[in-house]
Coordinates of C-alpha atoms and ligand atoms in Angstrom, one line a residue:
M1 CA 0.0 0.0 0.0
T2 CA 1.3 3.5 -0.8
Q3 CA 2.5 5.4 2.3
E4 CA 0.5 8.3 3.5
L5 CA 1.6 11.9 3.3
H6 CA 0.7 14.0 6.3
I7 CA 0.3 17.8 5.9
V8 CA 0.1 20.1 8.9
G9 CA -2.0 23.2 8.1
G10 CA -4.8 23.4 5.6
G11 CA -4.1 27.0 4.5
M12 CA -3.0 28.2 1.0
A13 CA 0.1 26.0 0.9
G14 CA -1.3 22.9 2.7
S15 CA -4.5 22.8 0.6
E16 CA -2.6 23.0 -2.7
A17 CA 0.0 20.5 -1.5
A18 CA -2.8 18.0 -0.5
W19 CA -4.4 18.3 -3.9
Q20 CA -1.2 17.9 -5.9
A21 CA -0.1 14.8 -3.9
A22 CA -3.6 13.2 -4.0
E23 CA -3.8 13.8 -7.8
M24 CA -0.5 11.9 -8.1
G25 CA -2.2 8.9 -6.4
V26 CA -0.7 9.4 -2.9
P27 CA -3.1 9.2 0.1
V28 CA -3.0 12.4 2.2
V29 CA -4.0 13.4 5.7
V30 CA -4.5 17.1 6.3
H31 CA -4.1 18.1 10.0
E32 CA -5.9 21.4 10.5
M33 CA -6.3 23.0 14.0
R34 CA -9.1 25.3 13.2
P35 CA -11.9 25.8 14.3
H36 CA -10.8 24.1 17.6
V37 CA -7.7 26.2 17.9
G38 CA -8.0 29.6 16.3
T39 CA -5.5 32.4 15.2
F40 CA -6.0 36.1 15.6
A41 CA -6.6 36.5 11.8
H42 CA -8.6 33.5 10.7
Q43 CA -12.4 33.7 11.1
T44 CA -13.7 30.3 10.0
G45 CA -12.9 26.6 10.0
N46 CA -12.6 26.4 6.2
L47 CA -9.4 25.3 4.4
A48 CA -7.6 28.0 2.3
E49 CA -9.1 30.9 4.2
M50 CA -7.9 34.3 2.9
V51 CA -7.1 36.2 6.1
C52 CA -7.1 39.8 4.8
S53 CA -7.4 41.0 1.2
N54 CA -9.6 38.9 -1.2
S55 CA -7.2 39.4 -4.1
F56 CA -4.6 37.1 -5.7
R57 CA -3.1 40.2 -7.2
S58 CA -2.3 40.7 -10.9
D59 CA -3.5 38.1 -13.4
D60 CA -1.3 39.5 -16.2
D61 CA 0.8 36.4 -17.1
E62 CA 2.8 38.3 -19.8
R63 CA 4.3 41.2 -17.9
N64 CA 3.8 40.5 -14.2
A65 CA 5.6 38.0 -12.0
V66 CA 2.6 37.2 -9.9
G67 CA 0.4 36.7 -13.0
L68 CA 3.1 34.3 -14.3
L69 CA 2.9 32.3 -11.1
H70 CA -0.9 32.1 -11.7
W71 CA -0.1 30.7 -15.2
E72 CA 2.3 28.2 -13.9
M73 CA -0.1 26.9 -11.2
R74 CA -2.9 26.6 -13.7
A75 CA -0.6 24.7 -16.0
A76 CA 0.2 22.3 -13.1
N77 CA -3.5 21.5 -12.4
G78 CA -3.6 23.9 -9.4
L79 CA -6.7 23.6 -7.3
L80 CA -6.5 27.1 -5.8
M81 CA -6.3 28.8 -9.2
A82 CA -9.2 26.7 -10.6
M83 CA -11.4 27.6 -7.6
A84 CA -10.3 31.3 -7.8
E85 CA -11.4 31.3 -11.4
A86 CA -14.7 29.7 -10.5
H87 CA -15.4 32.4 -7.9
R88 CA -13.8 35.4 -9.6
L89 CA -15.1 38.9 -9.0
P90 CA -14.7 41.8 -11.4
A91 CA -11.4 43.6 -10.4
G92 CA -9.7 45.0 -13.5
G93 CA -6.5 43.1 -14.1
A94 CA -6.5 41.5 -10.7
L95 CA -7.7 38.1 -9.7
A96 CA -10.1 38.9 -6.9
V97 CA -12.5 36.3 -5.5
D98 CA -15.6 35.9 -3.3
R99 CA -13.5 34.7 -0.3
E100 CA -16.2 32.6 1.4
A101 CA -17.3 30.8 -1.8
F102 CA -13.6 30.3 -2.7
A103 CA -12.6 28.7 0.6
A104 CA -15.8 26.7 0.8
A105 CA -15.1 25.3 -2.7
V106 CA -11.5 24.4 -1.9
T107 CA -12.7 22.7 1.3
A108 CA -15.4 20.8 -0.5
R109 CA -13.1 19.6 -3.4
L110 CA -10.5 18.3 -0.9
R111 CA -13.0 16.6 1.3
A112 CA -14.6 14.9 -1.7
H113 CA -11.3 13.6 -3.0
P114 CA -11.1 9.9 -2.4
L115 CA -7.4 10.1 -1.3
V116 CA -7.8 13.1 1.1
R117 CA -8.7 12.9 4.7
V118 CA -9.0 16.0 6.9
E119 CA -8.2 15.4 10.5
P120 CA -9.1 18.2 12.9
G121 CA -6.6 19.1 15.6
E122 CA -3.4 20.9 16.4
I123 CA 0.0 19.2 15.9
T124 CA 2.2 20.2 18.8
A125 CA 5.5 18.3 18.1
L126 CA 7.8 17.5 15.2
P127 CA 6.9 14.0 13.9
E128 CA 9.6 11.4 14.4
D129 CA 8.9 9.4 11.2
G130 CA 6.7 9.1 8.1
H131 CA 6.4 11.7 5.3
W132 CA 5.3 15.2 6.5
I133 CA 4.9 18.7 5.1
I134 CA 4.6 21.5 7.6
A135 CA 2.6 24.4 6.1
T136 CA 1.4 26.2 9.2
G137 CA 1.9 29.7 7.9
P138 CA 2.7 33.0 9.5
L139 CA 0.6 32.3 12.5
T140 CA 2.0 28.8 13.3
S141 CA 0.6 27.8 16.8
G142 CA 2.8 28.5 19.7
T143 CA 3.6 24.9 20.8
L144 CA 4.6 23.8 17.3
A145 CA 6.7 27.0 16.8
E146 CA 8.5 26.1 20.0
A147 CA 9.2 22.6 18.8
I148 CA 10.5 24.0 15.5
R149 CA 12.7 26.5 17.4
A150 CA 14.1 23.7 19.6
E151 CA 15.1 21.8 16.4
T152 CA 16.5 24.7 14.3
G153 CA 17.9 27.1 17.0
A154 CA 16.5 30.3 18.2
E155 CA 18.1 32.5 15.6
S156 CA 16.8 30.4 12.7
L157 CA 13.1 30.9 13.4
A158 CA 11.7 34.5 13.3
F159 CA 8.4 35.6 14.8
F160 CA 8.3 39.0 13.0
D161 CA 9.4 40.2 9.7
A162 CA 10.9 43.7 9.5
I163 CA 11.2 44.3 5.9
A164 CA 13.2 47.2 4.5
P165 CA 12.1 48.2 1.0
I166 CA 13.9 46.4 -1.8
V167 CA 14.9 48.3 -5.0
Y168 CA 15.8 47.0 -8.4
A169 CA 19.6 47.7 -8.8
E170 CA 19.1 48.9 -12.4
S171 CA 16.7 51.6 -11.3
V172 CA 19.3 53.4 -9.0
D173 CA 20.9 56.5 -10.6
M174 CA 24.6 55.7 -10.3
S175 CA 25.5 59.2 -11.5
V176 CA 24.4 60.2 -8.0
A177 CA 25.0 57.1 -5.9
W178 CA 28.4 55.3 -5.6
M179 CA 29.6 51.9 -4.4
Q180 CA 31.6 51.8 -1.2
S181 CA 31.6 50.0 2.2
R182 CA 31.9 52.1 5.3
Y183 CA 35.6 52.7 6.0
D184 CA 36.3 50.6 2.8
K185 CA 36.1 47.5 5.0
G186 CA 36.7 44.1 3.6
E187 CA 39.5 42.0 2.1
T188 CA 38.5 42.1 -1.5
V189 CA 37.5 45.0 -3.8
E190 CA 34.1 43.4 -4.0
E191 CA 33.7 43.6 -0.2
Q192 CA 35.1 47.1 -0.1
T193 CA 32.5 48.3 -2.6
A194 CA 29.6 46.2 -1.4
Y195 CA 27.1 49.0 -0.7
M196 CA 25.3 51.6 -2.8
N197 CA 25.4 55.0 -1.1
C198 CA 23.0 57.9 -1.7
P199 CA 24.2 61.3 -0.3
M200 CA 22.0 64.0 1.2
T201 CA 22.7 67.7 1.8
K202 CA 21.3 69.3 5.0
A203 CA 18.3 70.7 3.2
Q204 CA 17.5 67.3 1.6
Y205 CA 17.8 65.6 5.0
E206 CA 15.5 68.1 6.7
A207 CA 12.9 67.8 3.9
F208 CA 13.1 64.0 4.1
I209 CA 12.5 64.0 7.9
D210 CA 9.5 66.3 7.5
A211 CA 8.1 63.9 4.9
L212 CA 8.7 60.9 7.1
L213 CA 6.9 62.5 10.1
A214 CA 4.0 63.6 7.9
A215 CA 3.6 60.3 6.1
E216 CA 0.5 58.1 6.6
K217 CA 1.3 55.0 8.7
T218 CA -0.5 51.7 9.3
E219 CA -1.5 50.7 12.8
F220 CA -0.3 47.6 14.4
R221 CA -2.9 44.8 14.5
E222 CA -4.1 42.7 17.4
G223 CA -1.4 40.1 18.2
E224 CA 1.5 42.3 16.9
T225 CA 3.3 43.3 20.0
A226 CA 5.1 46.6 20.3
G227 CA 7.7 44.8 22.5
Y228 CA 9.3 43.9 19.2
F229 CA 10.3 47.5 18.7
D230 CA 13.3 47.2 21.0
G231 CA 15.2 45.2 18.4
C232 CA 14.2 46.9 15.2
L233 CA 12.6 50.4 15.2
P234 CA 10.7 51.6 12.1
I235 CA 12.5 54.7 10.7
E236 CA 9.5 57.0 11.3
V237 CA 9.6 56.1 15.0
M238 CA 13.3 56.9 15.1
A239 CA 12.6 60.2 13.4
E240 CA 9.8 60.9 16.0
R241 CA 12.4 60.4 18.7
G242 CA 14.5 63.3 17.4
R243 CA 15.3 64.9 14.0
E244 CA 19.0 63.8 14.3
T245 CA 18.3 60.2 15.4
L246 CA 18.5 58.8 11.9
R247 CA 21.8 60.7 11.2
F248 CA 23.3 58.9 14.1
G249 CA 21.7 55.6 13.1
P250 CA 21.1 54.1 9.6
M251 CA 21.8 57.4 7.8
K252 CA 25.1 58.2 9.4
P253 CA 27.6 59.7 6.9
V254 CA 30.8 58.5 8.5
G255 CA 33.5 56.5 6.8
L256 CA 32.2 57.3 3.3
T257 CA 33.5 59.6 0.5
N258 CA 31.2 60.7 -2.3
A259 CA 33.0 59.4 -5.4
H260 CA 31.2 62.0 -7.5
D261 CA 32.2 64.9 -5.3
P262 CA 35.0 63.9 -2.9
Q263 CA 35.6 67.4 -1.4
V264 CA 32.0 67.7 -0.1
K265 CA 31.1 65.7 3.0
P266 CA 27.5 64.5 2.7
Y267 CA 25.2 65.5 5.6
A268 CA 23.6 62.1 5.7
V269 CA 23.9 58.9 3.6
V270 CA 21.4 56.2 2.8
Q271 CA 23.0 52.8 2.2
L272 CA 21.6 50.0 0.1
R273 CA 22.9 46.4 0.6
R274 CA 22.8 43.6 -1.9
D275 CA 19.8 41.3 -1.3
N276 CA 20.4 38.4 -3.7
K277 CA 23.4 36.5 -5.3
L278 CA 22.4 37.8 -8.7
G279 CA 23.0 41.4 -7.6
T280 CA 19.7 42.5 -9.1
L281 CA 18.1 43.5 -5.8
Y282 CA 19.3 45.9 -3.1
N283 CA 17.6 46.6 0.3
I284 CA 17.7 50.0 2.0
V285 CA 19.6 49.3 5.1
G286 CA 17.7 49.8 8.4
F287 CA 14.7 51.2 6.6
Q288 CA 12.0 48.9 8.1
T289 CA 8.8 51.0 8.2
K290 CA 5.0 51.0 8.9
M291 CA 4.4 53.8 6.4
K292 CA 1.5 53.1 4.0
Y293 CA 2.7 51.8 0.6
G294 CA 1.7 55.0 -1.3
A295 CA 3.6 57.1 1.2
Q296 CA 6.7 54.9 1.0
T297 CA 7.2 55.4 -2.7
T298 CA 6.8 59.1 -2.4
V299 CA 9.1 59.5 0.6
F300 CA 11.8 57.1 -0.7
K301 CA 12.0 58.7 -4.1
M302 CA 13.1 61.9 -2.2
I303 CA 16.5 60.1 -1.6
P304 CA 19.0 61.4 -4.2
G305 CA 19.8 58.5 -6.6
L306 CA 16.4 56.9 -5.9
Q307 CA 14.3 59.5 -7.7
D308 CA 13.4 56.9 -10.4
A309 CA 13.7 53.8 -8.2
S310 CA 11.4 50.8 -8.9
F311 CA 10.6 48.8 -5.8
A312 CA 10.6 45.0 -5.9
R313 CA 8.9 45.2 -2.5
L314 CA 8.0 47.9 -0.1
G315 CA 8.8 47.8 3.6
G316 CA 6.7 46.4 6.4
I317 CA 6.6 45.0 9.9
H318 CA 4.3 42.1 10.6
R319 CA 3.7 39.1 12.9
N320 CA 5.2 36.3 10.8
T321 CA 6.7 33.0 11.8
F322 CA 9.3 32.0 9.2
L323 CA 12.4 29.8 8.9
N324 CA 15.9 30.8 7.8
S325 CA 15.3 28.6 4.8
P326 CA 18.6 29.3 3.0
T327 CA 20.4 27.5 5.9
L328 CA 17.8 25.0 7.0
L329 CA 16.1 23.6 3.9
D330 CA 17.6 21.7 0.9
D331 CA 16.4 22.4 -2.7
R332 CA 13.7 19.7 -2.3
M333 CA 12.3 21.8 0.6
R334 CA 13.4 19.2 3.2
L335 CA 14.6 20.1 6.6
R336 CA 18.3 19.2 6.4
S337 CA 18.4 17.9 10.0
R338 CA 15.2 15.8 9.5
P339 CA 14.7 15.1 5.8
H340 CA 11.4 13.3 6.3
I341 CA 9.9 16.7 7.1
R342 CA 9.3 19.3 4.4
F343 CA 8.2 22.9 4.9
A344 CA 5.9 24.8 2.6
G345 CA 4.1 28.2 2.3
Q346 CA 4.8 31.4 4.2
V347 CA 6.7 29.6 6.9
T348 CA 9.5 29.0 4.4
G349 CA 10.0 32.8 3.9
V350 CA 7.9 33.5 0.9
E351 CA 5.2 36.1 1.3
G352 CA 1.6 36.2 0.0
Y353 CA -1.3 33.9 -0.8
V354 CA 0.0 33.1 -4.3
E355 CA 3.6 32.5 -3.4
S356 CA 2.5 30.3 -0.5
A357 CA 0.2 28.2 -2.6
A358 CA 3.0 27.8 -5.3
M359 CA 5.4 26.5 -2.6
G360 CA 2.6 24.1 -1.5
L361 CA 2.2 22.9 -5.0
L362 CA 5.9 22.2 -5.3
A363 CA 6.2 20.5 -1.8
G364 CA 3.1 18.4 -2.5
R365 CA 4.6 17.2 -5.8
M366 CA 8.0 16.6 -4.4
A367 CA 6.8 14.6 -1.4
A368 CA 4.4 12.5 -3.5
A369 CA 7.2 11.8 -6.0
E370 CA 9.5 10.7 -3.1
I371 CA 6.8 8.3 -1.8
L372 CA 6.4 6.9 -5.3
G373 CA 10.1 6.2 -5.4
R374 CA 11.0 9.1 -7.8
D375 CA 13.0 12.2 -7.4
L376 CA 11.5 15.5 -8.6
P377 CA 14.0 18.3 -9.1
P378 CA 12.7 21.9 -8.6
P379 CA 11.6 23.8 -11.7
P380 CA 14.4 25.8 -13.4
A381 CA 15.3 29.2 -11.8
D382 CA 14.0 31.1 -14.8
T383 CA 10.4 30.1 -14.0
A384 CA 8.4 32.0 -11.3
T385 CA 8.0 28.9 -9.1
G386 CA 11.7 28.0 -9.7
A387 CA 12.9 31.6 -9.0
L388 CA 11.1 31.6 -5.7
I389 CA 12.4 28.2 -4.4
T390 CA 15.9 29.0 -5.7
H391 CA 15.8 32.3 -3.7
I392 CA 14.6 30.8 -0.4
T393 CA 16.8 27.7 -0.5
G394 CA 20.0 29.3 -1.6
G395 CA 19.8 32.5 -3.7
A396 CA 19.0 34.8 -0.8
E397 CA 21.6 36.2 1.6
A398 CA 21.0 34.0 4.7
K399 CA 22.2 36.6 7.2
T400 CA 19.6 39.2 6.2
F401 CA 16.9 36.8 5.0
Q402 CA 13.4 38.3 5.1
P403 CA 10.2 37.1 3.4
M404 CA 10.0 37.7 -0.3
N405 CA 7.3 38.2 -2.9
V406 CA 7.8 36.9 -6.4
N407 CA 9.3 39.5 -8.6
F408 CA 11.4 39.7 -11.8
G409 CA 14.5 40.6 -9.7
L410 CA 14.7 37.0 -8.6
F411 CA 15.0 35.7 -12.2
P412 CA 18.4 35.3 -13.9
P413 CA 18.8 38.5 -16.0
I414 CA 17.7 38.1 -19.6
D415 CA 19.4 41.1 -21.1
A416 CA 23.0 40.7 -19.8
K417 CA 24.6 41.1 -23.2
G418 CA 22.0 42.3 -25.7
G419 CA 21.0 45.9 -26.0
R420 CA 18.6 47.5 -23.5
R421 CA 15.0 46.6 -24.2
G422 CA 12.1 48.6 -22.8
R423 CA 11.0 47.3 -19.4
K424 CA 7.7 45.9 -20.8
D425 CA 9.4 44.0 -23.5
R426 CA 11.9 42.6 -21.1
Y427 CA 9.1 41.4 -18.8
K428 CA 7.4 39.7 -21.8
A429 CA 10.8 38.0 -22.6
Y430 CA 11.0 36.8 -19.0
T431 CA 7.5 35.3 -19.1
D432 CA 8.0 33.7 -22.5
R433 CA 11.2 32.0 -21.3
A434 CA 9.5 30.9 -18.1
K435 CA 6.5 29.4 -19.8
E436 CA 8.6 27.3 -22.0
A437 CA 10.8 26.1 -19.2
F438 CA 7.9 25.4 -16.9
S439 CA 6.0 23.4 -19.6
Q440 CA 9.2 21.3 -20.1
W441 CA 9.5 20.7 -16.4
L442 CA 5.9 19.4 -16.3
A443 CA 6.4 17.3 -19.5
D444 CA 9.4 15.7 -17.9
Q445 CA 7.1 14.4 -15.1
S446 CA 4.6 12.7 -17.4
Ligands
FAD501 C1 -2.8 39.4 9.5 C2 -2.3 38.9 8.1 C3 -2.8 39.5 7.0 C4 -2.3 39.0 5.7 N1 -2.8 39.6 4.6 C5 -2.5 39.1 3.4 C6 -3.0 39.7 2.2 O1 -3.8 40.5 2.2 N2 -2.6 39.1 1.0 C7 -1.7 38.1 0.9 O2 -1.4 37.7 -0.2 N3 -1.2 37.6 2.0 C8 -1.5 38.1 3.3 N4 -1.0 37.6 4.4 C9 0.0 36.5 4.3 C10 -0.9 35.2 4.3 O3 -1.1 34.8 5.6 C11 -0.2 34.2 3.6 O4 0.2 34.8 2.4 C12 -0.9 32.9 3.3 O5 -2.1 32.7 4.0 C13 0.1 31.9 3.8 O6 -0.3 30.7 3.4 P1 0.1 29.5 4.3 O7 -0.6 28.3 3.7 O8 1.6 29.4 4.4 O9 -0.5 29.8 5.7 P2 -2.0 29.9 6.2 O10 -2.9 30.2 5.0 O11 -2.1 30.8 7.3 O12 -2.3 28.4 6.6 C14 -1.7 27.8 7.7 C15 -2.7 26.9 8.4 O13 -2.1 26.1 9.4 C16 -2.9 26.0 10.5 N5 -2.1 25.7 11.7 C17 -1.2 26.5 12.3 N6 -0.5 25.9 13.3 C18 -1.0 24.6 13.2 C19 -0.8 23.4 14.0 N7 0.2 23.4 15.0 N8 -1.5 22.3 13.8 C20 -2.4 22.3 12.8 N9 -2.7 23.3 12.0 C21 -2.0 24.5 12.2 C22 -3.7 27.4 10.5 O14 -4.9 27.3 11.2 C23 -3.9 27.6 9.1 O15 -5.1 27.1 8.6 C24 -1.4 38.0 5.7 C25 -0.9 37.4 6.8 C26 -1.4 37.9 8.1 C27 -0.9 37.2 9.3

């Protein structure tokens, strides 16, 4: 008899993983703690409940990385995309759904599947044997989180994300910014020039502080404790504590010489640090923030050099349980120290409903393949699903790892040698390349 696959958590990732494995002929048990044990965000006992917005974001599979992820999941017989389509609401180019009908439909389809059993109850310890996927999400229950922490070490499981905005390197104006590490630290030239630096005059700094203080902020939600602030203050809170605080914190100008104007000492400097191995993404160092998204783009574009910046993701601070996946997981999403356990969904350090479901799709297929005696390699890095798994299991900088949305900055660059194409054409080239590679990856499995 084929061995069972156990999945902990019937959210976005767990539901998709269960469907994929069952469709491959593997019996699945989904362990879901709701409604017996709740979270501060979920409202129902349904599987695949959307906890906040009712949108799966852009459905443009030609020029948008999330839309491409939709396409790949549809091509792979994804349950969540099929149910989203069935309960779609008019929303321009976005894939918005009737959330209750959507979750009810996913629940009904899984419960009706002859190979799926849903077992209510909280899992409180790491399983010793069998085949498991843990997909317990950003609000993983406390007891299980403690068990994971005991296995991985305290510094490898985070309970909050504090995301500084991430910028596409190519959109930084290097006639204003320059590359240099503070005090030229490092053994190699690469290390000595590891940061992008954006200089500010006194007038620019004062205007920036005024804009920060005036910007609209989001409030903390229930369950998001302010105690967190001791470790990682949002920049606007630092600015509220004193107009000079940032100049003595993340914006200090010391140890840096403006390569474009060496005689003039900048009044303040904003630093950007490389965020992935490809060098296509840079995060703004120390700039975690609770400013609303619209305000962030306006305020950050006041930084000289970032006036035309495009953001791969904006900043935020949220309650979020996630692993340091680059150090803990292998490229089959298995916990290196206990390879019979896989992780999937937001707990692996991806962010968003769609990204979580995509990681569930992969984990479900990989676990089922293993049970059936096959090995399933991840999709190539130039697909959206492949770019995400490559990022979380190795492409990201482990030391500064923070949750990531899918975006074209995670893809191997397409235009390295050829002439510059317009951004829209380039995105189309990325999605064309991805569709071909993903179709081949699927064909190789049949
Ligand atoms: C407050 C909040 C708002 C958000 N808003 C958005 C948004 O608007 N858009 C967006 O794209 N993303 C949003 N997210 C992120 C969103 O949660 C994830 O994108 C997505 O739901 C993650 O999917 P998942 O399957 O990893 O986790 P979930 O969908 O949360 O599923 C995890 C499941 O595991 C269960 N579980 C947890 N612990 C145990 C246990 N020990 N035993 C058994 N079951 C367990 C939970 O009950 C839950 O059903 C938000 C997150 C939070 C916390």
